[in-house]
Short mmCIF file of C-alpha atoms in Angstrom, two decimals:
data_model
loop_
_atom_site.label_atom_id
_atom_site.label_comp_id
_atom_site.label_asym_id
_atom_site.label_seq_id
_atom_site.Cartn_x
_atom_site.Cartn_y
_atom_site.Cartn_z
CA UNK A 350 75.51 -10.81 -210.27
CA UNK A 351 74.78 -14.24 -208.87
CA UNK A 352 71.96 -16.09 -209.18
CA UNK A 353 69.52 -15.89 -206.21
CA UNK A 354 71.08 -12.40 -204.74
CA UNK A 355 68.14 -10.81 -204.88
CA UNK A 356 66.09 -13.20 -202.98
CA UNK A 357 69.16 -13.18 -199.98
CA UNK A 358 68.84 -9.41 -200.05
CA UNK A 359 65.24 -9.19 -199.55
CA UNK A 360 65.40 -11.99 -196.77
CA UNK A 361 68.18 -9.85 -195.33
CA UNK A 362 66.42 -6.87 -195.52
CA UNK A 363 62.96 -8.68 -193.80
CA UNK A 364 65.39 -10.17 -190.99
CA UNK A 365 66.57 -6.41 -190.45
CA UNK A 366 63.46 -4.69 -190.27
CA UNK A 367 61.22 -7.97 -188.57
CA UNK A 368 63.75 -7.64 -185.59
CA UNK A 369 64.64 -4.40 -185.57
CA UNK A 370 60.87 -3.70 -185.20
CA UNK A 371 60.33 -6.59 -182.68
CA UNK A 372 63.56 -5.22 -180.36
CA UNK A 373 62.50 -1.98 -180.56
CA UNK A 374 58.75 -2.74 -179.15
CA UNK A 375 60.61 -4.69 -176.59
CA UNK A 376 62.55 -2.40 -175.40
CA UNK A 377 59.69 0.71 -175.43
CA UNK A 378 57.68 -1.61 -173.34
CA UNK A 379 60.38 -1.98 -170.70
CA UNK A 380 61.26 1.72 -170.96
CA UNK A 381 57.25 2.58 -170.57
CA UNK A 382 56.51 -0.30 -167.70
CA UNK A 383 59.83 0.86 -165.76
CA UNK A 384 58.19 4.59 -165.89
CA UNK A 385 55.04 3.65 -165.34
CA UNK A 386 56.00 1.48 -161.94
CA UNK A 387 58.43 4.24 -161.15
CA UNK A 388 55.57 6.81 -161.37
CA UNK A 389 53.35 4.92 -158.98
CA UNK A 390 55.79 3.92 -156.23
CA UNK A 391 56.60 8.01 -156.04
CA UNK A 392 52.52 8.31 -156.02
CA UNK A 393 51.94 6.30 -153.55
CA UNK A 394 55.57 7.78 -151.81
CA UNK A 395 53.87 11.13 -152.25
CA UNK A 396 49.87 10.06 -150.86
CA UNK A 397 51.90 8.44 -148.37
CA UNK A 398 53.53 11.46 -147.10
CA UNK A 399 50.69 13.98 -147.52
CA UNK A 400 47.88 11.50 -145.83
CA UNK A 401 50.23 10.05 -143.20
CA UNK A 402 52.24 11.60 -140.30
CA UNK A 403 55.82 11.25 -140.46
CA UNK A 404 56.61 10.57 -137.15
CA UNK A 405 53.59 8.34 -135.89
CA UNK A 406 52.26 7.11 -139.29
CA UNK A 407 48.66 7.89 -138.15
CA UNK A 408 46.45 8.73 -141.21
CA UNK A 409 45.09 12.31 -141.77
CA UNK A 410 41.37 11.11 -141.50
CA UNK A 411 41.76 10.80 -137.88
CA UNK A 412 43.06 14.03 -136.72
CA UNK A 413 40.71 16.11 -139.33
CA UNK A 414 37.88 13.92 -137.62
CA UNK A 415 36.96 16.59 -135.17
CA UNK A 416 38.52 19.42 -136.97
CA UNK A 417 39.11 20.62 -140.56
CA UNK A 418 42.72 21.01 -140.57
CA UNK A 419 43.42 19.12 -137.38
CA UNK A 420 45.90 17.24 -139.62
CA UNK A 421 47.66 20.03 -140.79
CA UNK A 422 47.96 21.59 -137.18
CA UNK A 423 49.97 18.31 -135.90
CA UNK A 424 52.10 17.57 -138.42
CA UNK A 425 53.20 21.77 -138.07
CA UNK A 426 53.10 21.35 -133.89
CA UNK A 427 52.85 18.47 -132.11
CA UNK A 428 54.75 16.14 -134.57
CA UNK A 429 56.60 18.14 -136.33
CA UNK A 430 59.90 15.96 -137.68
CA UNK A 431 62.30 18.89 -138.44
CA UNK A 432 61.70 19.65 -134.27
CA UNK A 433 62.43 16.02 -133.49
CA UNK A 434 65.67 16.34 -136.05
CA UNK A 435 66.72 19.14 -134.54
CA UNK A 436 66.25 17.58 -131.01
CA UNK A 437 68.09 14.52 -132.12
CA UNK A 438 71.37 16.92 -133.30
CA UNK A 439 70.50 18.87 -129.87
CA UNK A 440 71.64 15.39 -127.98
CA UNK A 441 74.70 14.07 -130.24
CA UNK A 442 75.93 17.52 -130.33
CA UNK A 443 76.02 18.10 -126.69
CA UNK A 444 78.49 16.27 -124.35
CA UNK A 445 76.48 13.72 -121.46
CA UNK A 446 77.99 15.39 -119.05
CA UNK A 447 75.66 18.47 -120.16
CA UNK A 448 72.36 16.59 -120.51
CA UNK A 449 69.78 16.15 -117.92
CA UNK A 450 68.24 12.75 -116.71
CA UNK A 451 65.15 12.62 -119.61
CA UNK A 452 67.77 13.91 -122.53
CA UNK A 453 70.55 11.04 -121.70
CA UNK A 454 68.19 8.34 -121.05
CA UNK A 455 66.67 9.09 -125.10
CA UNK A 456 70.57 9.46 -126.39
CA UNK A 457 71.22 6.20 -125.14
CA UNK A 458 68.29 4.24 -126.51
CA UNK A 459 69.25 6.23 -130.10
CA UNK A 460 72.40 4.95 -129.53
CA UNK A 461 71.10 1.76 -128.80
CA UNK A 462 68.50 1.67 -131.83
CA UNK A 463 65.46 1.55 -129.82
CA UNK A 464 62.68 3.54 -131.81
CA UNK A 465 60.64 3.77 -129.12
CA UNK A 466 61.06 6.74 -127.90
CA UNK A 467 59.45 8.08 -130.84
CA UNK A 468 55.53 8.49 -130.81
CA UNK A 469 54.94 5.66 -133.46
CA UNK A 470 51.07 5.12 -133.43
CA UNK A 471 50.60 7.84 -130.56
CA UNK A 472 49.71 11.13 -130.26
CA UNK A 473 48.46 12.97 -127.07
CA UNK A 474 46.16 15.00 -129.13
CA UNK A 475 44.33 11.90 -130.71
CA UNK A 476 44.11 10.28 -127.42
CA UNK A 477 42.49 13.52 -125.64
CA UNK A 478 40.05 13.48 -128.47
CA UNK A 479 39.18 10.10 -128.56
CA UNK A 480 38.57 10.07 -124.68
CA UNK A 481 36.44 13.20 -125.03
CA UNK A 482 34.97 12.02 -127.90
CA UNK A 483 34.18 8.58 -125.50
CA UNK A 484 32.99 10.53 -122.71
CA UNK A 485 30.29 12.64 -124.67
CA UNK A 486 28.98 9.55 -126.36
CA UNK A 487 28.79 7.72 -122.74
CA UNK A 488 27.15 10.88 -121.92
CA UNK A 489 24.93 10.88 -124.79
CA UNK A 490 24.66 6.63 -123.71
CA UNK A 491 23.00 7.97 -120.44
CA UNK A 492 20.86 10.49 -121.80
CA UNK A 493 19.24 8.29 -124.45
CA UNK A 494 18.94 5.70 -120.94
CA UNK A 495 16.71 8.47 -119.05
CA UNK A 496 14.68 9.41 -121.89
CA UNK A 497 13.91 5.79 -122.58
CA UNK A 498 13.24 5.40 -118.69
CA UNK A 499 10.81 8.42 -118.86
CA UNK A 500 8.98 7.54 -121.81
CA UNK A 501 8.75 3.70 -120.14
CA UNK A 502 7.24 5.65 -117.07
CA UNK A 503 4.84 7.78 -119.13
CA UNK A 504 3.65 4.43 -120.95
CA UNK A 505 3.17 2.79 -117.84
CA UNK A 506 0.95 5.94 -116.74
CA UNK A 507 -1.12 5.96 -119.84
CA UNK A 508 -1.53 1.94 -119.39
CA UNK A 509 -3.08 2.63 -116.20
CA UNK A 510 -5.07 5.44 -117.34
CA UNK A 511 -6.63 3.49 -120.60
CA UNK A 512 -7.16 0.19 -118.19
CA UNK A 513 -9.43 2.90 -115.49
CA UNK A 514 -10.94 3.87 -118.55
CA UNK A 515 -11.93 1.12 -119.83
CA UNK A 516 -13.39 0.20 -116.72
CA UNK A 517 -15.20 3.50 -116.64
CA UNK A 518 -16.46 2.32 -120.20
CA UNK A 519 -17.64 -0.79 -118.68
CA UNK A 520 -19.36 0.96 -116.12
CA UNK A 521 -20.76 3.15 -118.49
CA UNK A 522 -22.40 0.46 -120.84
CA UNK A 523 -24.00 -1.18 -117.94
CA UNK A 524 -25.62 2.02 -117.13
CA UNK A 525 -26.53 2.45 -121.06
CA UNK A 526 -28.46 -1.25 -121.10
CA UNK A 527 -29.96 -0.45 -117.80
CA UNK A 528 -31.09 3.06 -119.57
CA UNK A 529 -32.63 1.39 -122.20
CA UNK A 530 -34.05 -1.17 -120.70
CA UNK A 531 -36.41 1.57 -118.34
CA UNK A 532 -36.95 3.39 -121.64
CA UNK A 533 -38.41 0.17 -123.11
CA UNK A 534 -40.57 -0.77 -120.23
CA UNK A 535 -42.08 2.89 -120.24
CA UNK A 536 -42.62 2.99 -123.98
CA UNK A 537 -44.27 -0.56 -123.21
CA UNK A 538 -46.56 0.68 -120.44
CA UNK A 539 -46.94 3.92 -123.26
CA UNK A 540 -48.55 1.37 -125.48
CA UNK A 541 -50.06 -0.72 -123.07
CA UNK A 542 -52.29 2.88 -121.18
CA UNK A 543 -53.08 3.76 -125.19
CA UNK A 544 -54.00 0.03 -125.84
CA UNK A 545 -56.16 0.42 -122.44
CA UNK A 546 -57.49 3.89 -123.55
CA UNK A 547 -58.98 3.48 -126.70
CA UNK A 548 -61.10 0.19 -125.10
CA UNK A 549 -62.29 2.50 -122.62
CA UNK A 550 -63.52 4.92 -124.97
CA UNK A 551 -64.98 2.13 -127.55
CA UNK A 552 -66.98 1.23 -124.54
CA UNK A 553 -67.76 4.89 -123.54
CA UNK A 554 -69.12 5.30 -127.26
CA UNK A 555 -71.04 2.11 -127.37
CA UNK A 556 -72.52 3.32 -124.10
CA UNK A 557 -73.67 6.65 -125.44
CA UNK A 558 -74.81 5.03 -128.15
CA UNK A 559 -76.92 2.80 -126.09
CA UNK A 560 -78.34 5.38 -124.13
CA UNK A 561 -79.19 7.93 -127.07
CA UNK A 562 -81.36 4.72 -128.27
CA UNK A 563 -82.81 4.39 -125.53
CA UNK A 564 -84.35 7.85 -125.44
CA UNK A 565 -85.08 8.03 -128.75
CA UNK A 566 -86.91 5.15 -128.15
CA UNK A 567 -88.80 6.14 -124.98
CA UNK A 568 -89.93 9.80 -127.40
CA UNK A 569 -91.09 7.53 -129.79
CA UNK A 570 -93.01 6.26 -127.04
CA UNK A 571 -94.67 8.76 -126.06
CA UNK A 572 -95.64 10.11 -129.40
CA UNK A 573 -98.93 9.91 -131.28
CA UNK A 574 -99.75 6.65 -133.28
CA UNK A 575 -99.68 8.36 -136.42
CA UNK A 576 -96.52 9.97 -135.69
CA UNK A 577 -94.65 6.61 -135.10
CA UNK A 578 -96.11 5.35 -138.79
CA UNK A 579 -94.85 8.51 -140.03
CA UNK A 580 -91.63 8.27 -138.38
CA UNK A 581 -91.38 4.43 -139.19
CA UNK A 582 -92.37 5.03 -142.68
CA UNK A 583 -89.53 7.66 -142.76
#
């Protein structure tokens, strides 16, 4: 044994297992970041092709808009890309001479690589929809107009009706003050004829009064001497 083979072993070992280790976590993270990227790109591959039409690449939202499985219904009818495949073989398997106007005017822009005689952001079905869907909310535009027009009409009405009312109110509080201004003068005259008849009888009581002295006097008169003493000492 030589001196110091113990110490290269052990740093041999260490260097085995340090990059052995290190490589291996390298290479797990590329294996699990390739998966992982591969996994979303056939996610978003598959979303893609379940929440998009093949053949216009309109989005499922706007056919199941105005129905539940309006989407469903046109990629199975109106778009459906195994009919337009099968139209496609229908042309190149066919000689020209065989086709009619429409059929060899869509060969030759194939042929030509012109796409656009596929519906790419159309669909018939979408557009009747959306014009429908346009016309009932211009519809529903001039309904809202006429019952804003009506109620306008009605609060014009009920302007004019408060305005003759308050004018009737007017008219009514004029009458009111003139109303208690009579009741005030009668419940002054009221006072004044009490005011007048309690003089009158003060008077008519100091009259009587008057006159019963008077006769008592002229009695006295006309009594005997000793009577008066009698009746002055009583």
């Amino acid at each position: 044994d030589t001196p110091g083979a113990g110490w290269e072993a052990l740093f041999q070992l260490a260097f085995y297992f340090l990059f052995m280790i290190m490589f291996l976590n390298i290479l797990l993270g590329i294996i699990v970041d390739t998966f992982a990227q591969l996994r979303s790109e056939r996610e978003f591959v598959l979303r893609d092709m379940s929440g998009k039409c093949f053949m216009c690449d309109l989005g499922a939202h706007l056919f199941d808009y105005d129905e539940a499985d309006g989407f469903s219904k046109h990629i199975r009818g109106e778009h459906n890309m195994w009919a337009y495949l099968h139209y496609y073989v229908f042309l190149h398997s066919k000689d020209e001479s065989q086709l009619d106007g429409t059929e060899l005017f869509v060969k030759k822009r194939l042929d030509q690589g012109d796409i656009s005689v596929y519906p790419i952001n159309r669909s018939l079905s979408l557009e009747a929809s959306q014009s429908s869907r346009k016309k009932t909310e211009a519809e529903q535009r001039r309904d809202y107009t006429r019952e804003i027009k009506s109620i306008t009409r009605e609060l014009s009405h009920m302007e004019v009706r408060v305005r003759s009312f308050e004018r009737g109110l007017k008219g009514t509080d004029a009458l009111l003050h003139t109303i208690r201004e009579q009741i005030e003068q009668l419940e002054q005259l009221e006072r004044d004829s009490e005011e007048k008849n309690d003089v009158d009888r003060r008077r008519s009581n100091e009259s009587s009064r008057s006159r019963s002295g008077g006769v008592e006097r002229r009695r006295s008169s006309h009594l005997p001497k000793k009577l008066q003493k009698r009746s002055l000492i009583i």
